[in-house]
Amino acid sequence: MKILFLNGPNLNLLGTREPDKYGTQTLKDIEIFIKEEAKKHNIEVEFYQSNIEGELVNKIQEAKNIFDGIVMNPAAYTHTSVAIRDAILAVSIPTVEIHISNIHTREEFRKTSLTAPACIGQITGFGINSYKLGLIAISDHLKSL
Ligand code: DQA
């Protein structure tokens, strides 16, 4: 099983970015943690991060026939990106949306996700554990198919 972890804008700054909301672990720390977890279950994981919407769309398109599932934290593009939503729908790769913070308890504009309706479901508010829960959710889903 091969899973793509897609990370949107500003997640490259995790560790120093608003640590009260996003914690002090870097994206590299999360990648190491997730790869250790994945290895235990014989799952292959690739991490990808971009600040550019079109690069995330390209990566989703390229994932077809390579990855079995996607776990994505679209970050700010969650609330704006029809293009990422359409890309997920276009490739038909089962996808789980994750967020470190709980987007439903923050500003009004964060409560809407344009990307979540293209996904199996959404995990939000569990800190970096949202990444681990995303891995469990996508692998259990794929196993049930
Ligand atoms: C985020 C929540 C988004 O609203 C925000 O724009 C982010 C991070 C999260 O993981 O909590 O960049 O996706």
Short mmCIF file of N, CA, C and O and ligand atoms in Angstrom, two decimals:
data_model
loop_
_atom_site.label_atom_id
_atom_site.label_comp_id
_atom_site.label_asym_id
_atom_site.label_seq_id
_atom_site.Cartn_x
_atom_site.Cartn_y
_atom_site.Cartn_z
N MET A 1 0.85 -1.20 0.00
CA MET A 1 0.00 0.00 0.00
C MET A 1 0.89 1.25 0.00
O MET A 1 1.83 1.34 0.77
N LYS A 2 0.55 2.19 -0.89
CA LYS A 2 1.37 3.41 -1.03
C LYS A 2 0.50 4.65 -0.77
O LYS A 2 -0.51 4.85 -1.46
N ILE A 3 0.91 5.44 0.20
CA ILE A 3 0.11 6.60 0.60
C ILE A 3 0.92 7.89 0.41
O ILE A 3 2.07 7.98 0.85
N LEU A 4 0.26 8.86 -0.22
CA LEU A 4 0.87 10.19 -0.39
C LEU A 4 0.35 11.14 0.70
O LEU A 4 -0.86 11.29 0.86
N PHE A 5 1.27 11.75 1.44
CA PHE A 5 0.90 12.80 2.39
C PHE A 5 1.19 14.15 1.74
O PHE A 5 2.35 14.50 1.51
N LEU A 6 0.11 14.87 1.45
CA LEU A 6 0.20 16.13 0.74
C LEU A 6 0.05 17.29 1.73
O LEU A 6 -0.91 17.29 2.51
N ASN A 7 0.96 18.24 1.69
CA ASN A 7 0.94 19.34 2.65
C ASN A 7 0.96 20.68 1.93
O ASN A 7 1.81 20.92 1.08
N GLY A 8 0.02 21.55 2.31
CA GLY A 8 -0.14 22.83 1.64
C GLY A 8 0.70 23.96 2.23
O GLY A 8 1.65 23.71 2.98
N PRO A 9 0.34 25.20 1.88
CA PRO A 9 1.16 26.36 2.17
C PRO A 9 1.42 26.60 3.67
O PRO A 9 0.53 26.40 4.49
N ASN A 10 2.63 27.02 3.92
CA ASN A 10 3.11 27.41 5.26
C ASN A 10 3.36 26.24 6.20
O ASN A 10 3.85 26.44 7.30
N LEU A 11 3.04 25.03 5.76
CA LEU A 11 3.31 23.88 6.63
C LEU A 11 4.81 23.57 6.66
O LEU A 11 5.28 22.86 7.55
N ASN A 12 5.56 24.14 5.70
CA ASN A 12 7.03 24.04 5.76
C ASN A 12 7.58 24.84 6.95
O ASN A 12 8.73 24.64 7.34
N LEU A 13 6.75 25.70 7.53
CA LEU A 13 7.20 26.52 8.67
C LEU A 13 6.80 25.93 10.02
O LEU A 13 7.01 26.56 11.07
N LEU A 14 6.19 24.74 9.99
CA LEU A 14 5.81 24.10 11.27
C LEU A 14 7.05 24.00 12.16
O LEU A 14 8.15 23.71 11.68
N GLY A 15 6.83 24.20 13.45
CA GLY A 15 7.96 24.19 14.39
C GLY A 15 8.14 25.59 14.95
O GLY A 15 8.29 25.76 16.16
N THR A 16 8.05 26.58 14.04
CA THR A 16 8.19 27.98 14.49
C THR A 16 6.92 28.77 14.23
O THR A 16 6.71 29.84 14.78
N ARG A 17 6.05 28.25 13.38
CA ARG A 17 4.84 28.97 12.97
C ARG A 17 3.74 28.83 14.05
O ARG A 17 3.29 27.71 14.32
N GLU A 18 3.30 29.93 14.62
CA GLU A 18 2.20 29.93 15.61
C GLU A 18 2.19 28.64 16.45
O GLU A 18 1.23 27.86 16.37
N PRO A 19 3.23 28.41 17.25
CA PRO A 19 3.33 27.14 17.98
C PRO A 19 2.16 26.88 18.93
O PRO A 19 1.87 25.72 19.24
N ASP A 20 1.48 27.97 19.36
CA ASP A 20 0.31 27.77 20.23
C ASP A 20 -0.80 27.01 19.50
O ASP A 20 -1.58 26.29 20.11
N LYS A 21 -0.85 27.18 18.17
CA LYS A 21 -1.90 26.49 17.39
C LYS A 21 -1.39 25.20 16.74
O LYS A 21 -2.13 24.23 16.60
N TYR A 22 -0.10 25.21 16.33
CA TYR A 22 0.38 24.09 15.51
C TYR A 22 1.49 23.28 16.16
O TYR A 22 2.00 22.34 15.56
N GLY A 23 1.85 23.64 17.42
CA GLY A 23 2.87 22.87 18.13
C GLY A 23 4.29 23.23 17.70
O GLY A 23 4.51 24.18 16.92
N THR A 24 5.25 22.47 18.19
CA THR A 24 6.66 22.81 17.96
C THR A 24 7.39 21.79 17.08
O THR A 24 8.58 21.91 16.85
N GLN A 25 6.67 20.79 16.63
CA GLN A 25 7.30 19.80 15.76
C GLN A 25 7.37 20.32 14.33
O GLN A 25 6.43 20.95 13.85
N THR A 26 8.46 20.01 13.67
CA THR A 26 8.60 20.42 12.27
C THR A 26 7.91 19.39 11.36
O THR A 26 7.58 18.28 11.79
N LEU A 27 7.74 19.77 10.08
CA LEU A 27 7.13 18.83 9.13
C LEU A 27 8.03 17.61 8.97
O LEU A 27 7.55 16.49 8.80
N LYS A 28 9.35 17.83 9.06
CA LYS A 28 10.30 16.71 8.97
C LYS A 28 10.10 15.75 10.16
O LYS A 28 10.13 14.53 9.99
N ASP A 29 9.89 16.32 11.37
CA ASP A 29 9.62 15.49 12.56
C ASP A 29 8.38 14.63 12.32
O ASP A 29 8.36 13.44 12.64
N ILE A 30 7.34 15.26 11.76
CA ILE A 30 6.08 14.54 11.51
C ILE A 30 6.32 13.43 10.48
O ILE A 30 5.84 12.31 10.63
N GLU A 31 7.09 13.77 9.45
CA GLU A 31 7.38 12.78 8.39
C GLU A 31 8.09 11.55 8.99
O GLU A 31 7.74 10.41 8.69
N ILE A 32 9.09 11.80 9.85
CA ILE A 32 9.84 10.69 10.47
C ILE A 32 8.90 9.83 11.31
O ILE A 32 8.89 8.60 11.22
N PHE A 33 8.06 10.51 12.12
CA PHE A 33 7.09 9.83 12.99
C PHE A 33 6.13 8.97 12.17
O PHE A 33 5.88 7.80 12.48
N ILE A 34 5.59 9.54 11.09
CA ILE A 34 4.61 8.82 10.25
C ILE A 34 5.28 7.66 9.51
O ILE A 34 4.71 6.57 9.40
N LYS A 35 6.49 7.89 9.04
CA LYS A 35 7.18 6.81 8.31
C LYS A 35 7.48 5.63 9.23
O LYS A 35 7.41 4.48 8.81
N GLU A 36 7.80 5.92 10.52
CA GLU A 36 8.01 4.83 11.50
C GLU A 36 6.72 4.04 11.71
O GLU A 36 6.72 2.82 11.72
N GLU A 37 5.62 4.78 11.87
CA GLU A 37 4.30 4.13 12.05
C GLU A 37 3.95 3.28 10.83
O GLU A 37 3.50 2.15 10.96
N ALA A 38 4.15 3.87 9.65
CA ALA A 38 3.77 3.20 8.40
C ALA A 38 4.56 1.91 8.22
O ALA A 38 4.01 0.89 7.81
N LYS A 39 5.84 1.97 8.56
CA LYS A 39 6.73 0.81 8.40
C LYS A 39 6.21 -0.39 9.19
O LYS A 39 6.23 -1.52 8.69
N LYS A 40 5.69 -0.12 10.41
CA LYS A 40 5.15 -1.18 11.26
C LYS A 40 4.03 -1.94 10.56
O LYS A 40 3.76 -3.08 10.84
N HIS A 41 3.31 -1.23 9.68
CA HIS A 41 2.15 -1.83 9.01
C HIS A 41 2.43 -2.10 7.53
O HIS A 41 1.49 -2.30 6.76
N ASN A 42 3.70 -2.07 7.18
CA ASN A 42 4.08 -2.38 5.79
C ASN A 42 3.48 -1.40 4.78
O ASN A 42 3.09 -1.80 3.68
N ILE A 43 3.37 -0.15 5.18
CA ILE A 43 2.80 0.87 4.29
C ILE A 43 3.93 1.78 3.84
O ILE A 43 4.76 2.20 4.65
N GLU A 44 3.92 2.09 2.53
CA GLU A 44 4.93 2.99 1.98
C GLU A 44 4.34 4.41 1.96
O GLU A 44 3.20 4.59 1.52
N VAL A 45 5.14 5.37 2.43
CA VAL A 45 4.62 6.73 2.54
C VAL A 45 5.57 7.71 1.86
O VAL A 45 6.79 7.59 1.98
N GLU A 46 4.99 8.67 1.12
CA GLU A 46 5.79 9.78 0.60
C GLU A 46 5.19 11.09 1.12
O GLU A 46 3.98 11.26 1.13
N PHE A 47 6.07 12.00 1.56
CA PHE A 47 5.62 13.32 1.98
C PHE A 47 5.93 14.33 0.89
O PHE A 47 7.00 14.30 0.28
N TYR A 48 4.98 15.25 0.66
CA TYR A 48 5.19 16.32 -0.32
C TYR A 48 4.59 17.60 0.25
O TYR A 48 3.49 17.57 0.81
N GLN A 49 5.32 18.69 0.12
CA GLN A 49 4.80 19.99 0.58
C GLN A 49 5.03 21.02 -0.50
O GLN A 49 6.08 21.04 -1.15
N SER A 50 4.02 21.88 -0.71
CA SER A 50 4.23 23.02 -1.61
C SER A 50 3.41 24.20 -1.12
O SER A 50 2.32 24.03 -0.56
N ASN A 51 3.94 25.39 -1.39
CA ASN A 51 3.20 26.62 -1.09
C ASN A 51 2.38 27.06 -2.29
O ASN A 51 1.70 28.08 -2.24
N ILE A 52 2.48 26.29 -3.39
CA ILE A 52 1.89 26.71 -4.66
C ILE A 52 0.73 25.78 -5.03
O ILE A 52 0.90 24.57 -5.17
N GLU A 53 -0.44 26.37 -5.22
CA GLU A 53 -1.65 25.58 -5.48
C GLU A 53 -1.49 24.66 -6.70
O GLU A 53 -1.83 23.47 -6.64
N GLY A 54 -0.95 25.19 -7.79
CA GLY A 54 -0.81 24.41 -9.02
C GLY A 54 0.13 23.23 -8.85
O GLY A 54 -0.06 22.18 -9.47
N GLU A 55 1.14 23.38 -8.01
CA GLU A 55 2.06 22.26 -7.77
C GLU A 55 1.36 21.14 -7.00
O GLU A 55 1.61 19.97 -7.23
N LEU A 56 0.45 21.53 -6.11
CA LEU A 56 -0.32 20.51 -5.37
C LEU A 56 -1.27 19.80 -6.33
O LEU A 56 -1.42 18.57 -6.27
N VAL A 57 -1.88 20.55 -7.24
CA VAL A 57 -2.75 19.96 -8.26
C VAL A 57 -1.94 19.00 -9.14
O VAL A 57 -2.37 17.87 -9.39
N ASN A 58 -0.76 19.43 -9.58
CA ASN A 58 0.10 18.54 -10.39
C ASN A 58 0.43 17.26 -9.65
O ASN A 58 0.39 16.17 -10.23
N LYS A 59 0.76 17.39 -8.37
CA LYS A 59 1.14 16.21 -7.58
C LYS A 59 -0.05 15.24 -7.47
O LYS A 59 0.13 14.02 -7.54
N ILE A 60 -1.25 15.78 -7.29
CA ILE A 60 -2.45 14.92 -7.22
C ILE A 60 -2.65 14.21 -8.55
O ILE A 60 -2.90 13.00 -8.60
N GLN A 61 -2.50 14.94 -9.65
CA GLN A 61 -2.67 14.31 -10.98
C GLN A 61 -1.63 13.21 -11.20
O GLN A 61 -1.94 12.14 -11.72
N GLU A 62 -0.39 13.49 -10.78
CA GLU A 62 0.69 12.51 -10.96
C GLU A 62 0.53 11.28 -10.06
O GLU A 62 1.13 10.24 -10.31
N ALA A 63 -0.28 11.43 -9.00
CA ALA A 63 -0.45 10.33 -8.04
C ALA A 63 -1.26 9.18 -8.62
O ALA A 63 -1.20 8.05 -8.12
N LYS A 64 -2.00 9.45 -9.69
CA LYS A 64 -2.85 8.41 -10.29
C LYS A 64 -1.99 7.24 -10.76
O LYS A 64 -0.94 7.43 -11.38
N ASN A 65 -2.43 6.04 -10.43
CA ASN A 65 -1.72 4.79 -10.76
C ASN A 65 -0.40 4.61 -10.01
O ASN A 65 0.36 3.70 -10.31
N ILE A 66 -0.10 5.50 -9.09
CA ILE A 66 1.13 5.35 -8.28
C ILE A 66 0.76 5.15 -6.81
O ILE A 66 1.28 4.27 -6.15
N PHE A 67 -0.16 6.01 -6.33
CA PHE A 67 -0.55 5.94 -4.92
C PHE A 67 -1.95 5.34 -4.78
O PHE A 67 -2.84 5.60 -5.60
N ASP A 68 -2.13 4.55 -3.71
CA ASP A 68 -3.45 3.95 -3.43
C ASP A 68 -4.35 4.92 -2.69
O ASP A 68 -5.58 4.82 -2.78
N GLY A 69 -3.73 5.81 -1.93
CA GLY A 69 -4.53 6.74 -1.14
C GLY A 69 -3.74 8.01 -0.87
O GLY A 69 -2.52 8.04 -1.00
N ILE A 70 -4.50 9.06 -0.51
CA ILE A 70 -3.87 10.35 -0.18
C ILE A 70 -4.38 10.79 1.19
O ILE A 70 -5.56 10.65 1.50
N VAL A 71 -3.45 11.31 2.01
CA VAL A 71 -3.83 12.02 3.23
C VAL A 71 -3.36 13.44 3.01
O VAL A 71 -2.18 13.67 2.75
N MET A 72 -4.29 14.40 3.05
CA MET A 72 -3.84 15.76 2.73
C MET A 72 -4.24 16.78 3.78
O MET A 72 -5.34 16.75 4.31
N ASN A 73 -3.28 17.66 4.07
CA ASN A 73 -3.55 18.85 4.84
C ASN A 73 -3.38 20.01 3.87
O ASN A 73 -2.26 20.49 3.65
N PRO A 74 -4.48 20.44 3.25
CA PRO A 74 -4.36 21.50 2.23
C PRO A 74 -4.07 22.88 2.83
O PRO A 74 -3.95 23.86 2.09
N ALA A 75 -4.01 22.94 4.18
CA ALA A 75 -3.74 24.21 4.89
C ALA A 75 -4.72 25.29 4.41
O ALA A 75 -5.91 25.00 4.28
N ALA A 76 -4.23 26.49 4.10
CA ALA A 76 -5.16 27.59 3.76
C ALA A 76 -5.98 27.29 2.49
O ALA A 76 -7.10 27.79 2.34
N TYR A 77 -5.44 26.43 1.61
CA TYR A 77 -6.18 26.10 0.38
C TYR A 77 -7.45 25.29 0.67
O TYR A 77 -8.32 25.19 -0.19
N THR A 78 -7.53 24.74 1.87
CA THR A 78 -8.76 24.05 2.30
C THR A 78 -9.97 24.95 2.07
O THR A 78 -11.03 24.48 1.64
N HIS A 79 -9.77 26.23 2.38
CA HIS A 79 -10.90 27.16 2.44
C HIS A 79 -11.14 27.89 1.12
O HIS A 79 -12.08 28.68 1.01
N THR A 80 -10.27 27.66 0.13
CA THR A 80 -10.37 28.44 -1.12
C THR A 80 -10.27 27.63 -2.41
O THR A 80 -10.66 28.13 -3.47
N SER A 81 -9.75 26.40 -2.33
CA SER A 81 -9.30 25.79 -3.59
C SER A 81 -10.30 24.83 -4.26
O SER A 81 -10.41 23.65 -3.91
N VAL A 82 -10.98 25.36 -5.27
CA VAL A 82 -11.81 24.52 -6.14
C VAL A 82 -10.89 23.61 -6.95
O VAL A 82 -11.23 22.46 -7.24
N ALA A 83 -9.70 24.10 -7.30
CA ALA A 83 -8.77 23.33 -8.14
C ALA A 83 -8.29 22.05 -7.43
O ALA A 83 -8.22 20.99 -8.06
N ILE A 84 -7.99 22.13 -6.14
CA ILE A 84 -7.55 20.94 -5.41
C ILE A 84 -8.72 19.98 -5.24
O ILE A 84 -8.60 18.77 -5.43
N ARG A 85 -9.88 20.51 -4.92
CA ARG A 85 -11.08 19.66 -4.82
C ARG A 85 -11.33 18.91 -6.14
O ARG A 85 -11.52 17.70 -6.17
N ASP A 86 -11.27 19.66 -7.27
CA ASP A 86 -11.53 19.05 -8.58
C ASP A 86 -10.46 18.00 -8.92
O ASP A 86 -10.77 16.98 -9.54
N ALA A 87 -9.22 18.26 -8.53
CA ALA A 87 -8.13 17.31 -8.82
C ALA A 87 -8.37 15.99 -8.09
O ALA A 87 -8.20 14.92 -8.67
N ILE A 88 -8.78 16.06 -6.84
CA ILE A 88 -9.07 14.84 -6.07
C ILE A 88 -10.21 14.07 -6.73
O ILE A 88 -10.15 12.85 -6.90
N LEU A 89 -11.25 14.80 -7.14
CA LEU A 89 -12.39 14.14 -7.80
C LEU A 89 -11.96 13.55 -9.14
O LEU A 89 -12.40 12.47 -9.53
N ALA A 90 -11.07 14.25 -9.84
CA ALA A 90 -10.64 13.81 -11.18
C ALA A 90 -9.85 12.50 -11.13
O ALA A 90 -10.03 11.64 -11.99
N VAL A 91 -8.99 12.35 -10.13
CA VAL A 91 -8.14 11.14 -10.09
C VAL A 91 -8.82 9.98 -9.37
O VAL A 91 -8.37 8.84 -9.47
N SER A 92 -9.88 10.29 -8.63
CA SER A 92 -10.63 9.25 -7.88
C SER A 92 -9.73 8.43 -6.96
O SER A 92 -9.92 7.22 -6.83
N ILE A 93 -8.76 9.07 -6.34
CA ILE A 93 -7.93 8.37 -5.34
C ILE A 93 -8.55 8.65 -3.96
O ILE A 93 -8.76 9.83 -3.61
N PRO A 94 -8.87 7.59 -3.20
CA PRO A 94 -9.44 7.82 -1.87
C PRO A 94 -8.55 8.75 -1.04
O PRO A 94 -7.34 8.54 -0.94
N THR A 95 -9.16 9.79 -0.48
CA THR A 95 -8.39 10.84 0.21
C THR A 95 -9.02 11.18 1.56
O THR A 95 -10.24 11.24 1.69
N VAL A 96 -8.15 11.37 2.54
CA VAL A 96 -8.58 11.81 3.87
C VAL A 96 -8.02 13.21 4.10
O VAL A 96 -6.83 13.44 3.87
N GLU A 97 -8.88 14.13 4.54
CA GLU A 97 -8.41 15.49 4.85
C GLU A 97 -8.05 15.57 6.33
O GLU A 97 -8.81 15.09 7.18
N ILE A 98 -6.92 16.16 6.62
CA ILE A 98 -6.51 16.31 8.02
C ILE A 98 -6.11 17.76 8.33
O ILE A 98 -5.67 18.50 7.43
N HIS A 99 -6.30 18.13 9.60
CA HIS A 99 -5.84 19.43 10.09
C HIS A 99 -5.27 19.26 11.49
O HIS A 99 -5.81 18.48 12.29
N ILE A 100 -4.24 20.01 11.78
CA ILE A 100 -3.62 19.97 13.10
C ILE A 100 -4.55 20.63 14.12
O ILE A 100 -4.83 20.09 15.18
N SER A 101 -5.01 21.83 13.77
CA SER A 101 -5.94 22.55 14.65
C SER A 101 -7.37 22.14 14.31
O SER A 101 -7.61 21.53 13.26
N ASN A 102 -8.30 22.47 15.20
CA ASN A 102 -9.72 22.19 14.91
C ASN A 102 -10.28 23.38 14.14
O ASN A 102 -10.55 24.45 14.71
N ILE A 103 -10.46 23.21 12.83
CA ILE A 103 -10.87 24.33 11.98
C ILE A 103 -12.28 24.81 12.31
O ILE A 103 -12.66 25.93 11.94
N HIS A 104 -13.03 24.00 13.04
CA HIS A 104 -14.41 24.38 13.37
C HIS A 104 -14.52 25.24 14.62
O HIS A 104 -15.61 25.74 14.93
N THR A 105 -13.42 25.39 15.34
CA THR A 105 -13.46 26.21 16.57
C THR A 105 -12.70 27.52 16.39
O THR A 105 -12.48 28.25 17.35
N ARG A 106 -12.30 27.81 15.15
CA ARG A 106 -11.49 29.01 14.90
C ARG A 106 -12.31 30.07 14.16
O ARG A 106 -13.52 30.15 14.35
N GLU A 107 -11.66 30.88 13.33
CA GLU A 107 -12.38 31.94 12.63
C GLU A 107 -13.46 31.34 11.72
O GLU A 107 -13.31 30.23 11.24
N GLU A 108 -14.50 32.14 11.46
CA GLU A 108 -15.63 31.68 10.61
C GLU A 108 -15.14 31.15 9.27
O GLU A 108 -15.60 30.12 8.79
N PHE A 109 -14.17 31.86 8.63
CA PHE A 109 -13.75 31.47 7.28
C PHE A 109 -13.08 30.09 7.25
O PHE A 109 -13.02 29.46 6.21
N ARG A 110 -12.60 29.64 8.42
CA ARG A 110 -11.94 28.33 8.44
C ARG A 110 -12.94 27.18 8.56
O ARG A 110 -12.61 26.02 8.38
N LYS A 111 -14.18 27.51 8.91
CA LYS A 111 -15.18 26.46 9.13
C LYS A 111 -15.62 25.80 7.83
O LYS A 111 -16.19 24.72 7.84
N THR A 112 -15.41 26.51 6.72
CA THR A 112 -15.78 25.93 5.43
C THR A 112 -14.56 25.28 4.78
O THR A 112 -13.51 25.90 4.65
N SER A 113 -14.74 24.02 4.39
CA SER A 113 -13.71 23.34 3.62
C SER A 113 -14.26 23.05 2.23
O SER A 113 -15.25 22.32 2.10
N LEU A 114 -13.62 23.61 1.21
CA LEU A 114 -14.03 23.31 -0.17
C LEU A 114 -13.51 21.94 -0.60
O LEU A 114 -14.05 21.33 -1.52
N THR A 115 -12.48 21.47 0.09
CA THR A 115 -11.84 20.22 -0.32
C THR A 115 -12.44 18.98 0.36
O THR A 115 -12.44 17.89 -0.23
N ALA A 116 -12.99 19.14 1.56
CA ALA A 116 -13.50 17.98 2.31
C ALA A 116 -14.59 17.19 1.57
O ALA A 116 -14.61 15.96 1.66
N PRO A 117 -15.49 17.84 0.82
CA PRO A 117 -16.53 17.06 0.13
C PRO A 117 -15.97 16.10 -0.93
O PRO A 117 -16.67 15.19 -1.35
N ALA A 118 -14.73 16.31 -1.34
CA ALA A 118 -14.11 15.39 -2.31
C ALA A 118 -13.42 14.22 -1.59
O ALA A 118 -12.88 13.33 -2.24
N CYS A 119 -13.44 14.27 -0.24
CA CYS A 119 -12.71 13.27 0.56
C CYS A 119 -13.64 12.27 1.22
O CYS A 119 -14.84 12.49 1.31
N ILE A 120 -13.05 11.17 1.71
CA ILE A 120 -13.83 10.18 2.46
C ILE A 120 -14.31 10.82 3.75
O ILE A 120 -15.44 10.62 4.19
N GLY A 121 -13.43 11.57 4.39
CA GLY A 121 -13.77 12.23 5.64
C GLY A 121 -12.67 13.18 6.07
O GLY A 121 -11.66 13.32 5.38
N GLN A 122 -12.92 13.81 7.22
CA GLN A 122 -12.02 14.85 7.70
C GLN A 122 -11.64 14.57 9.16
O GLN A 122 -12.49 14.23 9.96
N ILE A 123 -10.35 14.74 9.45
CA ILE A 123 -9.84 14.60 10.82
C ILE A 123 -9.26 15.95 11.20
O ILE A 123 -8.37 16.46 10.51
N THR A 124 -9.75 16.56 12.27
CA THR A 124 -9.32 17.92 12.57
C THR A 124 -9.22 18.17 14.07
O THR A 124 -10.11 17.78 14.83
N GLY A 125 -8.07 18.71 14.48
CA GLY A 125 -7.96 19.16 15.86
C GLY A 125 -7.17 18.27 16.80
O GLY A 125 -7.15 18.51 18.01
N PHE A 126 -6.47 17.28 16.29
CA PHE A 126 -5.74 16.36 17.16
C PHE A 126 -4.23 16.63 17.17
O PHE A 126 -3.44 15.73 17.46
N GLY A 127 -3.85 17.85 16.84
CA GLY A 127 -2.42 18.16 16.79
C GLY A 127 -1.76 17.32 15.73
O GLY A 127 -2.40 16.90 14.75
N ILE A 128 -0.48 16.99 15.92
CA ILE A 128 0.19 16.21 14.86
C ILE A 128 -0.32 14.77 14.83
O ILE A 128 -0.10 14.04 13.88
N ASN A 129 -1.05 14.37 15.88
CA ASN A 129 -1.68 13.05 15.85
C ASN A 129 -2.72 12.94 14.73
O ASN A 129 -3.08 11.83 14.34
N SER A 130 -3.19 14.07 14.22
CA SER A 130 -4.12 14.03 13.07
C SER A 130 -3.45 13.31 11.89
O SER A 130 -4.13 12.66 11.10
N TYR A 131 -2.12 13.44 11.78
CA TYR A 131 -1.41 12.75 10.69
C TYR A 131 -1.47 11.23 10.89
O TYR A 131 -1.70 10.48 9.95
N LYS A 132 -1.27 10.80 12.16
CA LYS A 132 -1.31 9.36 12.46
C LYS A 132 -2.74 8.83 12.26
O LYS A 132 -2.94 7.76 11.69
N LEU A 133 -3.72 9.59 12.73
CA LEU A 133 -5.12 9.18 12.57
C LEU A 133 -5.49 9.12 11.09
O LEU A 133 -6.26 8.26 10.66
N GLY A 134 -4.91 10.04 10.31
CA GLY A 134 -5.14 10.03 8.86
C GLY A 134 -4.58 8.77 8.23
O GLY A 134 -5.21 8.17 7.35
N LEU A 135 -3.41 8.35 8.70
CA LEU A 135 -2.79 7.12 8.16
C LEU A 135 -3.67 5.91 8.48
O LEU A 135 -3.92 5.06 7.62
N ILE A 136 -4.17 5.85 9.73
CA ILE A 136 -5.04 4.72 10.12
C ILE A 136 -6.32 4.75 9.29
O ILE A 136 -6.77 3.73 8.77
N ALA A 137 -6.91 5.95 9.15
CA ALA A 137 -8.19 6.07 8.42
C ALA A 137 -8.04 5.63 6.97
O ALA A 137 -8.87 4.87 6.47
N ILE A 138 -6.99 6.09 6.30
CA ILE A 138 -6.85 5.73 4.87
C ILE A 138 -6.50 4.25 4.72
O ILE A 138 -7.05 3.58 3.84
N SER A 139 -5.64 3.71 5.59
CA SER A 139 -5.26 2.30 5.41
C SER A 139 -6.44 1.39 5.73
O SER A 139 -6.69 0.42 5.01
N ASP A 140 -7.20 1.70 6.78
CA ASP A 140 -8.40 0.88 7.09
C ASP A 140 -9.40 0.95 5.94
O ASP A 140 -10.01 -0.04 5.56
N HIS A 141 -9.58 2.15 5.40
CA HIS A 141 -10.52 2.31 4.28
C HIS A 141 -10.09 1.48 3.08
O HIS A 141 -10.90 0.75 2.50
N LEU A 142 -8.80 1.57 2.75
CA LEU A 142 -8.31 0.83 1.56
C LEU A 142 -8.42 -0.68 1.77
O LEU A 142 -8.75 -1.41 0.84
N LYS A 143 -8.17 -1.12 3.02
CA LYS A 143 -8.26 -2.55 3.31
C LYS A 143 -9.71 -3.04 3.20
O LYS A 143 -9.96 -4.20 2.89
N SER A 144 -10.66 -2.15 3.45
CA SER A 144 -12.07 -2.55 3.44
C SER A 144 -12.65 -2.60 2.02
O SER A 144 -13.78 -3.03 1.82
N LEU A 145 -11.89 -2.13 1.04
CA LEU A 145 -12.44 -2.08 -0.33
C LEU A 145 -12.51 -3.47 -0.97
O LEU A 145 -11.70 -4.33 -0.69
C1 DQA B 1 -4.50 23.97 9.06
C2 DQA B 1 -5.72 24.86 9.31
C3 DQA B 1 -5.88 25.89 8.21
O1 DQA B 1 -7.00 26.71 8.45
C4 DQA B 1 -4.64 26.77 8.14
O2 DQA B 1 -4.75 27.69 7.06
C5 DQA B 1 -3.38 26.00 8.08
C6 DQA B 1 -3.24 24.79 8.89
C7 DQA B 1 -4.26 22.97 10.22
O3 DQA B 1 -3.54 21.99 9.99
O4 DQA B 1 -4.75 23.17 11.34
O5 DQA B 1 -2.42 26.41 7.42
O6 DQA B 1 -4.75 23.21 7.89
#
